[in-house]
Amino acid sequence: MKSSLEELSLELVRLARSKGAEEVECTVSEGEEFSVNVRMREVENIKQAGSRGAGLRVLLGQQSGSAYTSDLSREGIDRMVESALAAARVATTDPHAGLPDADTLGALPGELGLYSKDLEQLSEETKIRQALEAEEAALSFDARIVNSEGGSFSSHLSSTAFANSRGFSGSYRTSSCSISVVPVAREGSSMERDYWYTLSRSHAALESPAEVGRTAAGRAIRRLNPRRIATQKAPVIFDPRAARSLLDHIFESVEGNAIYRNASFLAGCLGNKVASDHVTVINDATIPGLFGTCPFDDEGVPSRRTVVIERGVLKSYLLNTYTARKLGLKTTGNASRGLSGNAGIGHGNFYMEPGPQPAPKLIESARNGLYVTELMGFGVNTVTGDYSRGAVGLWIENGELAYPVSEVTIAGNLRHMLLELEAVGDDLEFRGSIASPTLLIREMTISGQ
Amino acid sequence: MGLSESFIAQKFAITERDLERYLAEALSSGGEYADLYFEYLSTTSISLDESIVKSANQGVIMGVGVRVILGERTGYAYSDDLSPERILKAASVAGRIAATSATQPPLNLRELDRKWDLYPVVQAPTDTPLNERVRLVQRADEAARAYNPRIFMVHASYLDSLRHVLVATSGGQLTHDRQPLARLNVVALAREEGSPPHRGFHGGGGRVGLEFFLEEKTPEYFAREAARQAIVQLEAADPPAGETVVVLGPGWPGILLHEAVGHGLEADFNRKGVSAFTGRIGQQVASPLVTVVDDGTLSARRGSLNVDDEGCPTARNVLIENGVLRGYLQDQLSSRITGAQPTGSGRRESYQHIPLPRMTNTFMLAGESDPEEIIRSVDKGLYCPVFGGGGQVDITSGSFVFSASECYLIESGKLTRAVRGATLIGNGPEALRHVSMVGSDLQLDEGVGICGKEGQNVPVGVGMPTMKIDKMTVGGTAQ
């Protein structure tokens, strides 16, 4: 049986066709959100609401135009259809524009664990209580936790439907919830904050609020009284939270738009050795229950598992139908878009495979260097690979974490960083759709005093 | 300006009596303060690459957000359905989650007597023919390619929006505004035969009509600058690592102020005591050469607003005066709690978001030094005129970063060679103490800034004259 959203998406496809669109893609979504923020043991704010929206992409020949609306009245929908057609009329004919071939359309079968009923029944009181518990655990963890930016609980329930004029339609529901805490530690004149969080598709699978609070507090405390260090070249270790950003950069460098535009340091490198033997990077949107999982991508192509880098060799880019046609390749089912527009490219569960060693072994083998726990700023250029970011962390002395460090930058080039990636930890865990174990890079430039 | 001039009131047949009824419902559980924020947002985006207009996209988002405050507690609900039943439901939910005991204050809305309009755009870009706007990205493409044969890829995009808002508060304030916004972006890639590509970016706009792009800042202007930046990179060397003298160029490098001091002076962080600037009002936090203001009242600027998103008129707020910390940026909630004067700094991304104290246009006032003299005064250092990326700050420790995309080595008072971009890092309450020269050439940025806070993005402006900082850490690779 089709959901009412899916029926609506099919109806909008028919409507756009009747108004002159040759090909149509339609997304309809609706969602409910709840969030509570508490601070210093009091409720600070609560938000609760729902919203809906629809988007269309139409093709006139190979000219494509799009429109979206949150006004689902008859008038709002008519305006959307007219807007999309008007947009298509001003676009240029693009020989590669079009919908996916009919034989590539479809959805993953089976239960993917994207929706949990336990969130439907969860009471407002429980959500507030868990936010309070998480913050309380942080505040009572240590006398140096003197303040807090708060604790929060948030949950989302959403439904998405997609249909196109080549006969595809599908819909799915997702649920998610999270607990986070941002404690502030103080000692003398030093004041530092950090955060920790848990998130899951079901309430039952969340980590305990107290554990989240304690972890956040521990992270804030170990940042107190940071030192600055001398400018030098040294090994750099990224903890799993910081290492996720490197996976972001790898994703940006292998996604099809950057590749066909030649705007990536990995463009043209298919089959080449682009990283050390320790590096295997996977995109997998089929793993049940995870945040990067879905039955089909945003143009109706079934989700799949793609090996992007295998033992250092670049095996595949991540593509949608358009970029695949540009490059003479096949889509990898990575189309992504909001309500409308030409599909961009997104990732499923995008991660680096874990290595054999626990993180402490990596720290030991680095001897002297920087253990990075947080990165700041946007100084990464995936066209050239140039990398320069602010870093916060701990100095490694004789193979052990010795003291906190802040106000330094780490710099290098992604090309070299990947080739000089010396070790991968065994501590892969998913907190969101991008994940990485601890990573050790042989040498980067650290700027300090 | 009467309610009859409000687009939203007209379109949805909303009367003052309706607004009073919704506010009364919001306060019926005992809240002390409530407001309604109606929004009707129309947007257009056009994207071109490989000289092909690959997509045009138009959209409409509308809804109402209802907020109720009791003490320090806020309840918030919204609806994208503007029927009276749904608005009353949202008001009831917001009221219930904020409050628990019932009292009913009387309510009488008064329209704000607003005689100014900072962006009196006759025809908003969103209302102009699409093909005229498509022409902008095509012209940008042609100009960037014509600039130099080594430009091999141009990606131009154009975005505009027209936001109508209507704000009614239980304080009796009723305001509405029409907020046009447009920007053009150009990315150009340059390549030497056999070597890797480099990127240049330029863009700009404001709360302007389409004539801005036809007469003042043309597509060719933005395109040539993007192409120039990409070509410069072809010859650029590795940037230096370590502490050095840094001279920042005028305009967009003012993002330093946004990160180093602006965020740390937002009232919510200071009320909670989590900012590195907490409790420092009246203290010297910068060189006496430094005066920084946040000004939402500039004509046609990207960060400007006639009234903020809580219906309060914007203002020119002095943050630092001759190096002394003067004030915080307030929203309704923080000024209620601390008793501070409102500063017109309450902003939100959309009707789905709770307002927060935010910046508008943040800049440093001009000094007296000749910009060329500033460069001549440096024996060894780095000149950074172009900042491509954004910045970030940890308001608690005060650490901030921002990323230069085009730099030049200064040797014996002369710019000697181009180096590639790098992140600069410093500490908010410390960095501006090392300012030793401030130029006479104040410039505001071109109008591309987006500021993110707690997941909410709002358009902002920054600005600065040429400025010399005697000590700053540069995150390059060359030692």
mmCIF file with all atom_site columns, C-alpha atoms in Angstrom, chain B residues 305-370:
data_model
loop_
_atom_site.group_PDB
_atom_site.id
_atom_site.type_symbol
_atom_site.label_atom_id
_atom_site.label_alt_id
_atom_site.label_comp_id
_atom_site.label_asym_id
_atom_site.label_entity_id
_atom_site.label_seq_id
_atom_site.pdbx_PDB_ins_code
_atom_site.Cartn_x
_atom_site.Cartn_y
_atom_site.Cartn_z
_atom_site.occupancy
_atom_site.B_iso_or_equiv
_atom_site.pdbx_formal_charge
_atom_site.auth_seq_id
_atom_site.auth_comp_id
_atom_site.auth_asym_id
_atom_site.auth_atom_id
_atom_site.pdbx_PDB_model_num
ATOM 1  C CA . LEU B 1 305 ? 17.511 45.232 8.750  1.00 0.00 ? 305 LEU B CA 1
ATOM 2  C CA . ASN B 1 306 ? 14.861 47.916 9.277  1.00 0.00 ? 306 ASN B CA 1
ATOM 3  C CA . VAL B 1 307 ? 13.712 45.991 12.307 1.00 0.00 ? 307 VAL B CA 1
ATOM 4  C CA . ASP B 1 308 ? 15.236 42.861 13.786 1.00 0.00 ? 308 ASP B CA 1
ATOM 5  C CA . ASP B 1 309 ? 13.368 39.543 13.793 1.00 0.00 ? 309 ASP B CA 1
ATOM 6  C CA . GLU B 1 310 ? 11.690 40.426 17.081 1.00 0.00 ? 310 GLU B CA 1
ATOM 7  C CA . GLY B 1 311 ? 10.288 43.688 15.707 1.00 0.00 ? 311 GLY B CA 1
ATOM 8  C CA . CYS B 1 312 ? 12.857 45.928 17.386 1.00 0.00 ? 312 CYS B CA 1
ATOM 9  C CA . PRO B 1 313 ? 14.509 48.686 15.293 1.00 0.00 ? 313 PRO B CA 1
ATOM 10 C CA . THR B 1 314 ? 18.172 47.952 14.524 1.00 0.00 ? 314 THR B CA 1
ATOM 11 C CA . ALA B 1 315 ? 20.908 50.303 15.716 1.00 0.00 ? 315 ALA B CA 1
ATOM 12 C CA . ARG B 1 316 ? 24.548 51.255 15.475 1.00 0.00 ? 316 ARG B CA 1
ATOM 13 C CA . ASN B 1 317 ? 26.048 49.556 18.537 1.00 0.00 ? 317 ASN B CA 1
ATOM 14 C CA . VAL B 1 318 ? 29.572 50.323 19.699 1.00 0.00 ? 318 VAL B CA 1
ATOM 15 C CA . LEU B 1 319 ? 31.292 47.099 20.793 1.00 0.00 ? 319 LEU B CA 1
ATOM 16 C CA . ILE B 1 320 ? 34.826 48.374 21.378 1.00 0.00 ? 320 ILE B CA 1
ATOM 17 C CA . GLU B 1 321 ? 35.716 52.055 21.620 1.00 0.00 ? 321 GLU B CA 1
ATOM 18 C CA . ASN B 1 322 ? 39.383 53.030 21.499 1.00 0.00 ? 322 ASN B CA 1
ATOM 19 C CA . GLY B 1 323 ? 40.221 49.549 22.729 1.00 0.00 ? 323 GLY B CA 1
ATOM 20 C CA . VAL B 1 324 ? 37.750 49.544 25.634 1.00 0.00 ? 324 VAL B CA 1
ATOM 21 C CA . LEU B 1 325 ? 34.928 46.990 25.698 1.00 0.00 ? 325 LEU B CA 1
ATOM 22 C CA . ARG B 1 326 ? 31.620 48.884 25.626 1.00 0.00 ? 326 ARG B CA 1
ATOM 23 C CA . GLY B 1 327 ? 28.629 46.642 25.158 1.00 0.00 ? 327 GLY B CA 1
ATOM 24 C CA . TYR B 1 328 ? 26.896 43.436 24.241 1.00 0.00 ? 328 TYR B CA 1
ATOM 25 C CA . LEU B 1 329 ? 24.450 42.588 21.486 1.00 0.00 ? 329 LEU B CA 1
ATOM 26 C CA . GLN B 1 330 ? 20.999 41.985 22.978 1.00 0.00 ? 330 GLN B CA 1
ATOM 27 C CA . ASP B 1 331 ? 17.935 40.073 21.989 1.00 0.00 ? 331 ASP B CA 1
ATOM 28 C CA . GLN B 1 332 ? 14.563 40.314 23.707 1.00 0.00 ? 332 GLN B CA 1
ATOM 29 C CA . LEU B 1 333 ? 15.201 37.424 26.104 1.00 0.00 ? 333 LEU B CA 1
ATOM 30 C CA . SER B 1 334 ? 18.622 38.616 27.270 1.00 0.00 ? 334 SER B CA 1
ATOM 31 C CA . SER B 1 335 ? 17.559 42.227 27.697 1.00 0.00 ? 335 SER B CA 1
ATOM 32 C CA . ARG B 1 336 ? 14.475 41.094 29.662 1.00 0.00 ? 336 ARG B CA 1
ATOM 33 C CA . ILE B 1 337 ? 16.599 38.993 31.977 1.00 0.00 ? 337 ILE B CA 1
ATOM 34 C CA . THR B 1 338 ? 19.472 41.437 32.498 1.00 0.00 ? 338 THR B CA 1
ATOM 35 C CA . GLY B 1 339 ? 17.523 44.688 32.204 1.00 0.00 ? 339 GLY B CA 1
ATOM 36 C CA . ALA B 1 340 ? 19.836 45.884 29.419 1.00 0.00 ? 340 ALA B CA 1
ATOM 37 C CA . GLN B 1 341 ? 18.648 48.234 26.673 1.00 0.00 ? 341 GLN B CA 1
ATOM 38 C CA . PRO B 1 342 ? 17.645 46.392 23.483 1.00 0.00 ? 342 PRO B CA 1
ATOM 39 C CA . THR B 1 343 ? 20.143 46.744 20.630 1.00 0.00 ? 343 THR B CA 1
ATOM 40 C CA . GLY B 1 344 ? 18.013 45.421 17.774 1.00 0.00 ? 344 GLY B CA 1
ATOM 41 C CA . SER B 1 345 ? 20.119 42.253 17.505 1.00 0.00 ? 345 SER B CA 1
ATOM 42 C CA . GLY B 1 346 ? 17.456 39.541 17.841 1.00 0.00 ? 346 GLY B CA 1
ATOM 43 C CA . ARG B 1 347 ? 17.606 37.453 14.681 1.00 0.00 ? 347 ARG B CA 1
ATOM 44 C CA . ARG B 1 348 ? 16.416 34.071 13.447 1.00 0.00 ? 348 ARG B CA 1
ATOM 45 C CA . GLU B 1 349 ? 16.930 32.009 10.340 1.00 0.00 ? 349 GLU B CA 1
ATOM 46 C CA . SER B 1 350 ? 13.231 31.447 9.754  1.00 0.00 ? 350 SER B CA 1
ATOM 47 C CA . TYR B 1 351 ? 9.852  31.074 11.442 1.00 0.00 ? 351 TYR B CA 1
ATOM 48 C CA . GLN B 1 352 ? 11.020 27.634 12.556 1.00 0.00 ? 352 GLN B CA 1
ATOM 49 C CA . HIS B 1 353 ? 13.758 29.104 14.775 1.00 0.00 ? 353 HIS B CA 1
ATOM 50 C CA . ILE B 1 354 ? 13.982 30.732 18.205 1.00 0.00 ? 354 ILE B CA 1
ATOM 51 C CA . PRO B 1 355 ? 15.591 34.218 17.997 1.00 0.00 ? 355 PRO B CA 1
ATOM 52 C CA . LEU B 1 356 ? 19.150 34.671 19.259 1.00 0.00 ? 356 LEU B CA 1
ATOM 53 C CA . PRO B 1 357 ? 21.351 37.750 19.696 1.00 0.00 ? 357 PRO B CA 1
ATOM 54 C CA . ARG B 1 358 ? 23.299 38.047 16.438 1.00 0.00 ? 358 ARG B CA 1
ATOM 55 C CA . MET B 1 359 ? 25.517 40.444 14.536 1.00 0.00 ? 359 MET B CA 1
ATOM 56 C CA . THR B 1 360 ? 24.432 42.559 11.555 1.00 0.00 ? 360 THR B CA 1
ATOM 57 C CA . ASN B 1 361 ? 27.289 44.470 9.850  1.00 0.00 ? 361 ASN B CA 1
ATOM 58 C CA . THR B 1 362 ? 30.395 44.343 12.049 1.00 0.00 ? 362 THR B CA 1
ATOM 59 C CA . PHE B 1 363 ? 33.356 46.551 11.232 1.00 0.00 ? 363 PHE B CA 1
ATOM 60 C CA . MET B 1 364 ? 36.292 48.552 12.522 1.00 0.00 ? 364 MET B CA 1
ATOM 61 C CA . LEU B 1 365 ? 36.322 52.301 12.061 1.00 0.00 ? 365 LEU B CA 1
ATOM 62 C CA . ALA B 1 366 ? 39.046 53.865 9.919  1.00 0.00 ? 366 ALA B CA 1
ATOM 63 C CA . GLY B 1 367 ? 42.308 55.018 11.481 1.00 0.00 ? 367 GLY B CA 1
ATOM 64 C CA . GLU B 1 368 ? 44.821 57.531 10.262 1.00 0.00 ? 368 GLU B CA 1
ATOM 65 C CA . SER B 1 369 ? 47.580 55.498 8.617  1.00 0.00 ? 369 SER B CA 1
ATOM 66 C CA . ASP B 1 370 ? 48.190 55.469 4.892  1.00 0.00 ? 370 ASP B CA 1
#
